Short mmCIF file of N, CA and C in Angstrom, two decimals:
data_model
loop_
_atom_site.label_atom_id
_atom_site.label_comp_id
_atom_site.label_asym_id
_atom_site.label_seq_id
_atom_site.Cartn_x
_atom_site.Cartn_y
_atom_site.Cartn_z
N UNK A 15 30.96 14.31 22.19
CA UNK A 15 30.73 13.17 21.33
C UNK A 15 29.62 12.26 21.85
N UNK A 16 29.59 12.34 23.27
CA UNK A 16 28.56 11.05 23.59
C UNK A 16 27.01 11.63 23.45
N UNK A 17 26.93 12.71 23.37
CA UNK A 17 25.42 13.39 22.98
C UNK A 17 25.26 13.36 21.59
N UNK A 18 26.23 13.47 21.13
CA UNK A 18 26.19 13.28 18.77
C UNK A 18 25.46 11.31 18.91
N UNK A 19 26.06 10.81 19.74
CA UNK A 19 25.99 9.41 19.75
C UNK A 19 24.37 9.07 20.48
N UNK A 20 24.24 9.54 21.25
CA UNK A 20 22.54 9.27 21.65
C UNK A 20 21.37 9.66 20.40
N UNK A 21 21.81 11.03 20.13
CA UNK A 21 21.14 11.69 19.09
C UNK A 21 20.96 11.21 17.94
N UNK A 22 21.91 10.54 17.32
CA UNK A 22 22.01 9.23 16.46
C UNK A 22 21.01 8.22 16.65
N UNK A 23 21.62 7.57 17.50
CA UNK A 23 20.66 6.63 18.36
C UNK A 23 19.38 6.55 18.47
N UNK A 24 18.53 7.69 18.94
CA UNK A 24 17.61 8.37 19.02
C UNK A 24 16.87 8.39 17.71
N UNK A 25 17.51 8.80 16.62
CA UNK A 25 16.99 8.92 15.42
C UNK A 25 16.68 7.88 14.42
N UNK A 26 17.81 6.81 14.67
CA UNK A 26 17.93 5.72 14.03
C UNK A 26 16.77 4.59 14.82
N UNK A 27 16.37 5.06 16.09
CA UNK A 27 15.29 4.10 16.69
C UNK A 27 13.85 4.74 16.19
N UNK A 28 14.03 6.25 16.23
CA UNK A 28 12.41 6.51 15.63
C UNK A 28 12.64 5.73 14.53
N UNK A 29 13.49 6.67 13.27
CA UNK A 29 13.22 6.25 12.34
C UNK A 29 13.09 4.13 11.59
N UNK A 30 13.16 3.44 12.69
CA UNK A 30 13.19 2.13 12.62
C UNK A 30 11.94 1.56 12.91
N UNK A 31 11.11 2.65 13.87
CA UNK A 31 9.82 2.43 14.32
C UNK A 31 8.51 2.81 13.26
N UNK A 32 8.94 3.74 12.80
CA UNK A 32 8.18 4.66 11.82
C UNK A 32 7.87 4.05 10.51
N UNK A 33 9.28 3.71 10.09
CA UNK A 33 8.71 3.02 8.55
C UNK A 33 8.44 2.07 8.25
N UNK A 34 8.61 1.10 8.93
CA UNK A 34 7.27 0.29 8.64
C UNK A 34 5.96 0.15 8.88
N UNK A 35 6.20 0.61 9.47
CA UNK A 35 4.19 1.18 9.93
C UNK A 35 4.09 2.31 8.53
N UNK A 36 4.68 3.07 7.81
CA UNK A 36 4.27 3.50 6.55
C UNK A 36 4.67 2.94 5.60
N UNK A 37 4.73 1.93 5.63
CA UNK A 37 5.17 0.76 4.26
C UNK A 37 3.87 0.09 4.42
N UNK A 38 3.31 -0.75 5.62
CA UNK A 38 2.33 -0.99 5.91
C UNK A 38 0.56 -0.86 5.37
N UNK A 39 0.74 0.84 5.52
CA UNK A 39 -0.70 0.68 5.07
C UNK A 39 -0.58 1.26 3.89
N UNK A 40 -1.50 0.83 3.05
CA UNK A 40 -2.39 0.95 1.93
C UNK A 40 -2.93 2.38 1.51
N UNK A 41 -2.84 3.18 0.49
CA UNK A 41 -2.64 4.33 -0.10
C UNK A 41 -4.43 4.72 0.19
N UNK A 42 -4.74 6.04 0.46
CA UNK A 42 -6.21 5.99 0.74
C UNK A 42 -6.74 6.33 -0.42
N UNK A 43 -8.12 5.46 -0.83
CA UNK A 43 -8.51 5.57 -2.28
C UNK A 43 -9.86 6.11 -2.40
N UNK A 44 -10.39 6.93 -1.35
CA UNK A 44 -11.51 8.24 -0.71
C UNK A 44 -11.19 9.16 -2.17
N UNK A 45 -12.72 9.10 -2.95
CA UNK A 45 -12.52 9.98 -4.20
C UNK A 45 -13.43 9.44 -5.07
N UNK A 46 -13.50 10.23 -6.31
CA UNK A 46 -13.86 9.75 -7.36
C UNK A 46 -13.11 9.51 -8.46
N UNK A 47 -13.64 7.94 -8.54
CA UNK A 47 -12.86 7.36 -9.94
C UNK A 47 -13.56 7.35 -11.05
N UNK A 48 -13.00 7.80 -12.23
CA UNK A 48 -14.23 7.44 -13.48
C UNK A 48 -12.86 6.90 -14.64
N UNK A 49 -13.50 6.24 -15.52
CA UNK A 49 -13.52 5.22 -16.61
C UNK A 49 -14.61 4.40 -17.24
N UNK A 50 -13.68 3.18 -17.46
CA UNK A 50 -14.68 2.38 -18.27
C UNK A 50 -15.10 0.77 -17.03
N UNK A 51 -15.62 0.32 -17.99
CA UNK A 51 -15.90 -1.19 -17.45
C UNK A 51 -16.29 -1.92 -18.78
N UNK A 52 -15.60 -2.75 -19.13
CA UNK A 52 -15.99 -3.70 -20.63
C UNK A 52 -16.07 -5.11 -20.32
N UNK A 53 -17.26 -5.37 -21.03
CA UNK A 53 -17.65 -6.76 -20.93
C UNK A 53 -17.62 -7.39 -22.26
N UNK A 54 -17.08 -8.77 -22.13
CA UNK A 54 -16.73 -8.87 -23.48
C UNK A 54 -18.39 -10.00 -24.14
N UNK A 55 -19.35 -9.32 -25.07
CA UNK A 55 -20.34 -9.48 -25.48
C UNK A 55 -20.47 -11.11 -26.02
N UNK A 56 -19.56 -10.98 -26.35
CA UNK A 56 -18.78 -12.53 -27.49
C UNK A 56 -17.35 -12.57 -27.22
N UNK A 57 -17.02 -13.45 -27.57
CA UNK A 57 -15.59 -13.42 -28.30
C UNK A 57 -14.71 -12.63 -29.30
N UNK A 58 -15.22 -12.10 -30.09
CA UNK A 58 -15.26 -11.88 -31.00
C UNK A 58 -15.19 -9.88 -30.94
N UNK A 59 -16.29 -9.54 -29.81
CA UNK A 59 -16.67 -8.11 -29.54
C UNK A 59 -16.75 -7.77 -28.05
N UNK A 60 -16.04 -6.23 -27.72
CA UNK A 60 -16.19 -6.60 -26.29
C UNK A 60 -16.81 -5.22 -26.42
N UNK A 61 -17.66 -5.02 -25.10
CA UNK A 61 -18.68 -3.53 -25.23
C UNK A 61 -18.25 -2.73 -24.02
N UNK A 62 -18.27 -1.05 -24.07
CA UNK A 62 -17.27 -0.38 -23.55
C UNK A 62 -18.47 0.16 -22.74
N UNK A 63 -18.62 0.69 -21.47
CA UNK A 63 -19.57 1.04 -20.75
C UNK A 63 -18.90 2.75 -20.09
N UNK A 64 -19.57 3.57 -19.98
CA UNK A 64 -18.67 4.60 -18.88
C UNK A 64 -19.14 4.09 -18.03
N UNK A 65 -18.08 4.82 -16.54
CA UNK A 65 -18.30 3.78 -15.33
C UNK A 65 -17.59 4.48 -14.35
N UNK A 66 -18.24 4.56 -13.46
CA UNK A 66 -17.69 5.80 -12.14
C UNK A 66 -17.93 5.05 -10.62
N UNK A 67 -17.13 5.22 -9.89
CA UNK A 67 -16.74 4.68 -8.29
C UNK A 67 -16.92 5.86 -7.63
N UNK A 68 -17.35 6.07 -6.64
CA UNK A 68 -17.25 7.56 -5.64
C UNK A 68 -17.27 6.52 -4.39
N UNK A 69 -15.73 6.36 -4.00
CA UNK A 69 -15.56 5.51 -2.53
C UNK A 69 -15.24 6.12 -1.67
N UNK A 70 -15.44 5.86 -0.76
CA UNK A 70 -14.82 6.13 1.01
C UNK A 70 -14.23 5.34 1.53
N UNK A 71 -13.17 5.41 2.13
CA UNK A 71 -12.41 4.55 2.90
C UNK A 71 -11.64 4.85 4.19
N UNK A 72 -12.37 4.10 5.30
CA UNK A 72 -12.21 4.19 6.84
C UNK A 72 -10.94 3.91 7.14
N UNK A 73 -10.26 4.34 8.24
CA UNK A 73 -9.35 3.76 8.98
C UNK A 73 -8.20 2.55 8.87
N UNK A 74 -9.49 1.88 8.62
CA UNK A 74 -9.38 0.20 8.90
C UNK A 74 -9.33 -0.18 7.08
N UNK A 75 -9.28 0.42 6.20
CA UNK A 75 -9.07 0.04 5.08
C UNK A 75 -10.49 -0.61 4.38
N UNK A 76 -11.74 -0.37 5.30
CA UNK A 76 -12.90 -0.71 4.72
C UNK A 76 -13.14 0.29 3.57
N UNK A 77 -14.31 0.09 2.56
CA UNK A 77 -14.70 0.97 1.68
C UNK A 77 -16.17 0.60 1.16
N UNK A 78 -16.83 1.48 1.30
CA UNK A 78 -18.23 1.90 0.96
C UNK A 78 -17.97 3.41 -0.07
N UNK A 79 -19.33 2.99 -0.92
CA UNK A 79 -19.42 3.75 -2.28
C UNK A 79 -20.49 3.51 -2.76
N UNK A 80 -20.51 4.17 -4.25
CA UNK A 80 -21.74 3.73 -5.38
C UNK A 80 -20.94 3.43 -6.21
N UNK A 81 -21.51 2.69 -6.90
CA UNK A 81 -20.68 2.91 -8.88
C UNK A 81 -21.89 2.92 -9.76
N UNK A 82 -21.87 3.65 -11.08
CA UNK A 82 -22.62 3.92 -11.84
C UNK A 82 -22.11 3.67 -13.06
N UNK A 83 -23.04 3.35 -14.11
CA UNK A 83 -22.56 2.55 -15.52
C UNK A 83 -23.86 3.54 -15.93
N UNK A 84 -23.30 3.57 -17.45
CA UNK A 84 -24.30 3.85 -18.32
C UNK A 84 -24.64 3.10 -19.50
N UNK A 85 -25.56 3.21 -20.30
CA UNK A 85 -25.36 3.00 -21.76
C UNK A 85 -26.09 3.37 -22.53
N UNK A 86 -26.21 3.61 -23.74
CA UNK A 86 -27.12 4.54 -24.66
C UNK A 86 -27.29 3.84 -25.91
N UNK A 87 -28.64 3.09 -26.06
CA UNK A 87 -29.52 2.27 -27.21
C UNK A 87 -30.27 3.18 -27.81
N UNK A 88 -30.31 2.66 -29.34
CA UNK A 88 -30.94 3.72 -30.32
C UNK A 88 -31.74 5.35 -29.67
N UNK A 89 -30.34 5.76 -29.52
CA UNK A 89 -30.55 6.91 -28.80
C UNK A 89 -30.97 7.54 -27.25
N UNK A 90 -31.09 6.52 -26.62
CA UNK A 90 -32.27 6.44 -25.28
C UNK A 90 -30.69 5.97 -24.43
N UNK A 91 -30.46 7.23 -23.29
CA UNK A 91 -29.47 6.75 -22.61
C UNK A 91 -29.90 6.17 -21.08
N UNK A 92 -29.33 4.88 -20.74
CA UNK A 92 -29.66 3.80 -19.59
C UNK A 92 -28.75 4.30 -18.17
N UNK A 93 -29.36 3.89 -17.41
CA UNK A 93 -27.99 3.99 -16.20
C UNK A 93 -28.51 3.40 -15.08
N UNK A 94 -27.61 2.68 -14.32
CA UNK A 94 -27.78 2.32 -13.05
C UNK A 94 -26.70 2.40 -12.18
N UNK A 95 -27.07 2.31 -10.83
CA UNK A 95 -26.35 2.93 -9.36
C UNK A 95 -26.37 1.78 -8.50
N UNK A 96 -25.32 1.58 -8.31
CA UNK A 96 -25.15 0.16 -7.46
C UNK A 96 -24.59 1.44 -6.12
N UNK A 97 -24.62 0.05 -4.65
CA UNK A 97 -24.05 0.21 -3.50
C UNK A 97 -22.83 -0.79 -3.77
N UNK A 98 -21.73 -0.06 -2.99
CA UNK A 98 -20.65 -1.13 -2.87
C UNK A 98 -20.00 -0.78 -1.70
N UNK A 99 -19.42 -2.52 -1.05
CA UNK A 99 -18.70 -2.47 -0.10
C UNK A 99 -17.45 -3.33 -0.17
N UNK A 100 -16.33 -2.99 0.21
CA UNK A 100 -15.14 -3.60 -0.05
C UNK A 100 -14.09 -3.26 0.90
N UNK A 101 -12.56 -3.73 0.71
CA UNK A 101 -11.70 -3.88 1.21
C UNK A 101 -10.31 -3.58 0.60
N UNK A 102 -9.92 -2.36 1.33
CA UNK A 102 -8.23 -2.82 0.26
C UNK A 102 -7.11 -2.56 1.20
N UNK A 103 -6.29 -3.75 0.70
CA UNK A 103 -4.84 -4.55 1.61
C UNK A 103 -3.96 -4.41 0.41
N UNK A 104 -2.71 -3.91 1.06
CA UNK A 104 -1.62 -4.03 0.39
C UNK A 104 -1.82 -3.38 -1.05
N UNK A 105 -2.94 -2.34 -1.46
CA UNK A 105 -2.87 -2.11 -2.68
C UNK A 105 -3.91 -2.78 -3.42
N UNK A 106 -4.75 -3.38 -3.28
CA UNK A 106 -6.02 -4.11 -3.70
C UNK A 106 -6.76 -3.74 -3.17
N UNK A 107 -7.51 -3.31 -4.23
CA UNK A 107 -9.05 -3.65 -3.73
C UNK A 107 -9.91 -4.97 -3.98
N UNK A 108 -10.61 -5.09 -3.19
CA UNK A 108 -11.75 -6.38 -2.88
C UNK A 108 -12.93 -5.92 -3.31
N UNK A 109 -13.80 -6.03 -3.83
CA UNK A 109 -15.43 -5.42 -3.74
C UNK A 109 -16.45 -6.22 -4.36
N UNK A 110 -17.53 -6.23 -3.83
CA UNK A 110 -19.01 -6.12 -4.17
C UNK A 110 -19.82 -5.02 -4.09
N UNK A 111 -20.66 -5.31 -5.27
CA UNK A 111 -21.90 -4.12 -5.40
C UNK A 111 -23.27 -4.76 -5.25
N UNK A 112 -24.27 -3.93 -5.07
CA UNK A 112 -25.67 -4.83 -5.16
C UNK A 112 -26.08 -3.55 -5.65
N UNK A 113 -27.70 -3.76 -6.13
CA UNK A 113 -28.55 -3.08 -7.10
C UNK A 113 -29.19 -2.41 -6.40
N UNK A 114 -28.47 -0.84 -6.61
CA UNK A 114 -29.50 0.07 -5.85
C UNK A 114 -30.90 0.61 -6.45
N UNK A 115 -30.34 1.32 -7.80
CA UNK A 115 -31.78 1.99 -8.90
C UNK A 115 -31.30 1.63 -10.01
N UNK A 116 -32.11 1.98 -11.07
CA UNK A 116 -32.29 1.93 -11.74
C UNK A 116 -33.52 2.53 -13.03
N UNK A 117 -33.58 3.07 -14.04
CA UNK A 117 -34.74 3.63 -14.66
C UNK A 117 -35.12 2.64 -15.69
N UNK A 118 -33.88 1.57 -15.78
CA UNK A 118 -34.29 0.50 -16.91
C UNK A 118 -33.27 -0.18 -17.27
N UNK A 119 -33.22 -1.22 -17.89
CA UNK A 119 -31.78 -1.53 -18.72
C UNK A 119 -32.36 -1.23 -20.17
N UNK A 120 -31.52 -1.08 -21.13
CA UNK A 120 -32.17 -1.16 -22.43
C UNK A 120 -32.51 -2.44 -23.00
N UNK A 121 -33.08 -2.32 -23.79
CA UNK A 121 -34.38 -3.16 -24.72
C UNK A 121 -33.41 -5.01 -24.40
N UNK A 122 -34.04 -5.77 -23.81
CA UNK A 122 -33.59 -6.88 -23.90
C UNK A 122 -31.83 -6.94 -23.24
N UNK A 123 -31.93 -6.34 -22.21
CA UNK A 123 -30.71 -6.26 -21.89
C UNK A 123 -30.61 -6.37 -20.53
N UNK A 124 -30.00 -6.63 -19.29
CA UNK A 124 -30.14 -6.33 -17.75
C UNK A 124 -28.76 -5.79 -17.50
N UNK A 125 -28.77 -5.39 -16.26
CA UNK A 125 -27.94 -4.77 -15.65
C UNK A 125 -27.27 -5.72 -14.92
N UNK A 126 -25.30 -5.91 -14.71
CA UNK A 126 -24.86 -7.32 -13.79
C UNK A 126 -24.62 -6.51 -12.40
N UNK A 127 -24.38 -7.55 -11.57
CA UNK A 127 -23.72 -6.64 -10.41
C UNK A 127 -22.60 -7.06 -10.36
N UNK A 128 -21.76 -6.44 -9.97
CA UNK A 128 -20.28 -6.99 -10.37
C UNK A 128 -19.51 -6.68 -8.50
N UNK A 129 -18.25 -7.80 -8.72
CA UNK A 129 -17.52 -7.93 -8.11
C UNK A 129 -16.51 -8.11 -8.45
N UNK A 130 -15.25 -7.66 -7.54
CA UNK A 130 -13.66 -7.90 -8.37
C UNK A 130 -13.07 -7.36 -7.21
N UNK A 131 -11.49 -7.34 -8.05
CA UNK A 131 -10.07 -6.89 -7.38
C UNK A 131 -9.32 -5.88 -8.12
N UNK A 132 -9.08 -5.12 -8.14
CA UNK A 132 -8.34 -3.93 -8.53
C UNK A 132 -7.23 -3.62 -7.97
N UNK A 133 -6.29 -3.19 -8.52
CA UNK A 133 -4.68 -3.18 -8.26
C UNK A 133 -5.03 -1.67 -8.26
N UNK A 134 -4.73 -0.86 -7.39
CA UNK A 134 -4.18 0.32 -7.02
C UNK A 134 -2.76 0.78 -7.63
N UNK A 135 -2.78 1.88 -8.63
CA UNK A 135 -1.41 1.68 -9.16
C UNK A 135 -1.35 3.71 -8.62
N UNK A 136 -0.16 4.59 -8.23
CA UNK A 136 0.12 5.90 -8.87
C UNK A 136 0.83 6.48 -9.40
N UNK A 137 0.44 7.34 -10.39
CA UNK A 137 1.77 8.26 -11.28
C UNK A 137 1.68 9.75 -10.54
N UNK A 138 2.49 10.59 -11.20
CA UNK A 138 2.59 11.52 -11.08
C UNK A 138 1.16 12.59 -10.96
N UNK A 139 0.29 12.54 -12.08
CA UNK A 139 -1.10 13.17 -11.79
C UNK A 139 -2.02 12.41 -11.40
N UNK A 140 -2.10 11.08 -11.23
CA UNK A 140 -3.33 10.84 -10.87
C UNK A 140 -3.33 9.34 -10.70
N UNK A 141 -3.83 8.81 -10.38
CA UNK A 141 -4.08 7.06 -9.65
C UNK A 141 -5.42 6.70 -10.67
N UNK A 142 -4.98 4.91 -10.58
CA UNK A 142 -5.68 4.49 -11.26
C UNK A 142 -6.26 3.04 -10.33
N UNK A 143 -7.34 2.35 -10.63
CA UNK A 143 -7.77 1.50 -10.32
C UNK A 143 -7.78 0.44 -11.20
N UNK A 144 -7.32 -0.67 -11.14
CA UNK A 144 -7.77 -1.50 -12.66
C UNK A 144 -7.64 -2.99 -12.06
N UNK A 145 -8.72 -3.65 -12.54
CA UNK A 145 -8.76 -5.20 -12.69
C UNK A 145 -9.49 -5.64 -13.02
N UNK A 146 -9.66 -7.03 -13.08
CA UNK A 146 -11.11 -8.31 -13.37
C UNK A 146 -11.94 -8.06 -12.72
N UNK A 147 -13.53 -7.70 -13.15
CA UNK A 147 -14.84 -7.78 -12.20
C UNK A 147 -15.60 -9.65 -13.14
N UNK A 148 -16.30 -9.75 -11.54
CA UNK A 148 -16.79 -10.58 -11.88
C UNK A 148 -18.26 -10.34 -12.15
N UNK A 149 -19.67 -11.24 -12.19
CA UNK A 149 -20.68 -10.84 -12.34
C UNK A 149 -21.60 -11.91 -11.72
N UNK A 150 -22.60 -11.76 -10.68
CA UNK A 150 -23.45 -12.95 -10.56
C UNK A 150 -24.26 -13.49 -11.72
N UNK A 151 -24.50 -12.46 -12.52
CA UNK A 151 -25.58 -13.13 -13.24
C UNK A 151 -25.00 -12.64 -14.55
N UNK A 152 -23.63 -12.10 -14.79
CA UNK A 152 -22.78 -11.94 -15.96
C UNK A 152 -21.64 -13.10 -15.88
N UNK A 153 -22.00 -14.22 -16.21
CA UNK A 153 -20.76 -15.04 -16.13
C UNK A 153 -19.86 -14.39 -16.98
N UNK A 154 -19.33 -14.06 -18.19
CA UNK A 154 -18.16 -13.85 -18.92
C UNK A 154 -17.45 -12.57 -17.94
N UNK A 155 -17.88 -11.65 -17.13
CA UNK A 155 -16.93 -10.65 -16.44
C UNK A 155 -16.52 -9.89 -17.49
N UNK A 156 -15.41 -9.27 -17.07
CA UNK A 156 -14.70 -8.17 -17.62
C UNK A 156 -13.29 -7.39 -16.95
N UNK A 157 -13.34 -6.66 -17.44
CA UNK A 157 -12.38 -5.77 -16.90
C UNK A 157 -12.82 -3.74 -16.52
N UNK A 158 -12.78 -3.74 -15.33
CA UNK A 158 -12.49 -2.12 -14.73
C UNK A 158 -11.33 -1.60 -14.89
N UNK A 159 -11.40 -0.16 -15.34
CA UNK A 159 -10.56 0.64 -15.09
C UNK A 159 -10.74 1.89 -15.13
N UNK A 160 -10.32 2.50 -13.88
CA UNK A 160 -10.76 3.77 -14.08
C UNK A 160 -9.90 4.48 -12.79
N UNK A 161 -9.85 6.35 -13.20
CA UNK A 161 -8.49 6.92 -12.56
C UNK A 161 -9.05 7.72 -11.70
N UNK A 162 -8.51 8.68 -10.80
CA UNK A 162 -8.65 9.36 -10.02
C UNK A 162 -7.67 10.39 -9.97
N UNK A 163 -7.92 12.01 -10.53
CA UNK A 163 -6.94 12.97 -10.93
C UNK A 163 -6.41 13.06 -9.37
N UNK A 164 -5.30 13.51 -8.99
CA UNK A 164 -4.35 13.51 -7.81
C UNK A 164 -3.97 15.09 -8.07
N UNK A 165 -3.98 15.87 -6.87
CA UNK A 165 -3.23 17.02 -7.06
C UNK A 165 -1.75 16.94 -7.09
N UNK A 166 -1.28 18.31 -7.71
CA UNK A 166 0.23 18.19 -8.52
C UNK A 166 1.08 18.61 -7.38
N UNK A 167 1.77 17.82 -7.06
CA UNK A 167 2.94 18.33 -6.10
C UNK A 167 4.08 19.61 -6.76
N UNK A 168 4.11 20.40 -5.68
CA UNK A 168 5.26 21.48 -6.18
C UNK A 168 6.09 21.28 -4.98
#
């Protein structure tokens, strides 16, 4: 009996050590995300952009990436490639982007750089990213969202 009782013991101390240190950190979000990003034009109309993240994320919960937007005016399709660097705690992400390229914005139009927070959410196939971006030179902002397919557990 007194070896059933250490062994116990034993197990109940790993396992006391262990999980919180995996409650702790933050789900790794290394991948590509694609969706949208909508900015709302007016009140009235909000405009739907495609919109892709390809992040990395260190150790330490840092994250470096690109994100890319498109859009397509009387036929002529636009796009630009931002750098981004950010942070995610507890399930958030933090980020800024700055202006890497670009071939143009369309006719009377610019490109914002955006910043925001994104809630890390997962289901069964695949994770999603979603929240408020802000804009330096887009005051009205918007909203991101966009997923990341997850392989299928058997």
């Amino acid at each position: 009996m007194p070896l059933y009782g250490r062994t116990a013991c034993w197990y109940a101390c790993l396992l006391a050590t262990i999980i919180p240190a995996v409650k702790a950190q933050s789900p790794n979000i290394t991948g590509t995300w694609t969706g949208q990003l909508t900015e709302p034009a007016d009140p009235l109309q909000v405009t739907i952009f495609p919109f892709e993240m390809d992040l990395v994320e260190n150790a330490d919960g840092e994250v470096a990436g690109i994100t890319s937007i498109s859009s397509q005016y009387n036929g002529a399709q636009y796009s630009a490639v931002f750098s981004l660097i950010g942070q995610i705690e507890n399930g958030t992400l933090t980020f800024q982007d700055s202006f890497l390229s670009s071939p143009g914005a369309p006719p009377g139009a610019y490109w914002c750089t955006d910043s925001g927070q994104l809630t890390f959410s997962i289901g069964p196939n695949s994770a999603t990213l979603n929240g408020p971006w802000q804009g330096t030179n887009c005051p009205a902002g918007g909203t991101i969202m966009v997923t990341r397919t997850t392989a299928l557990q058997t």
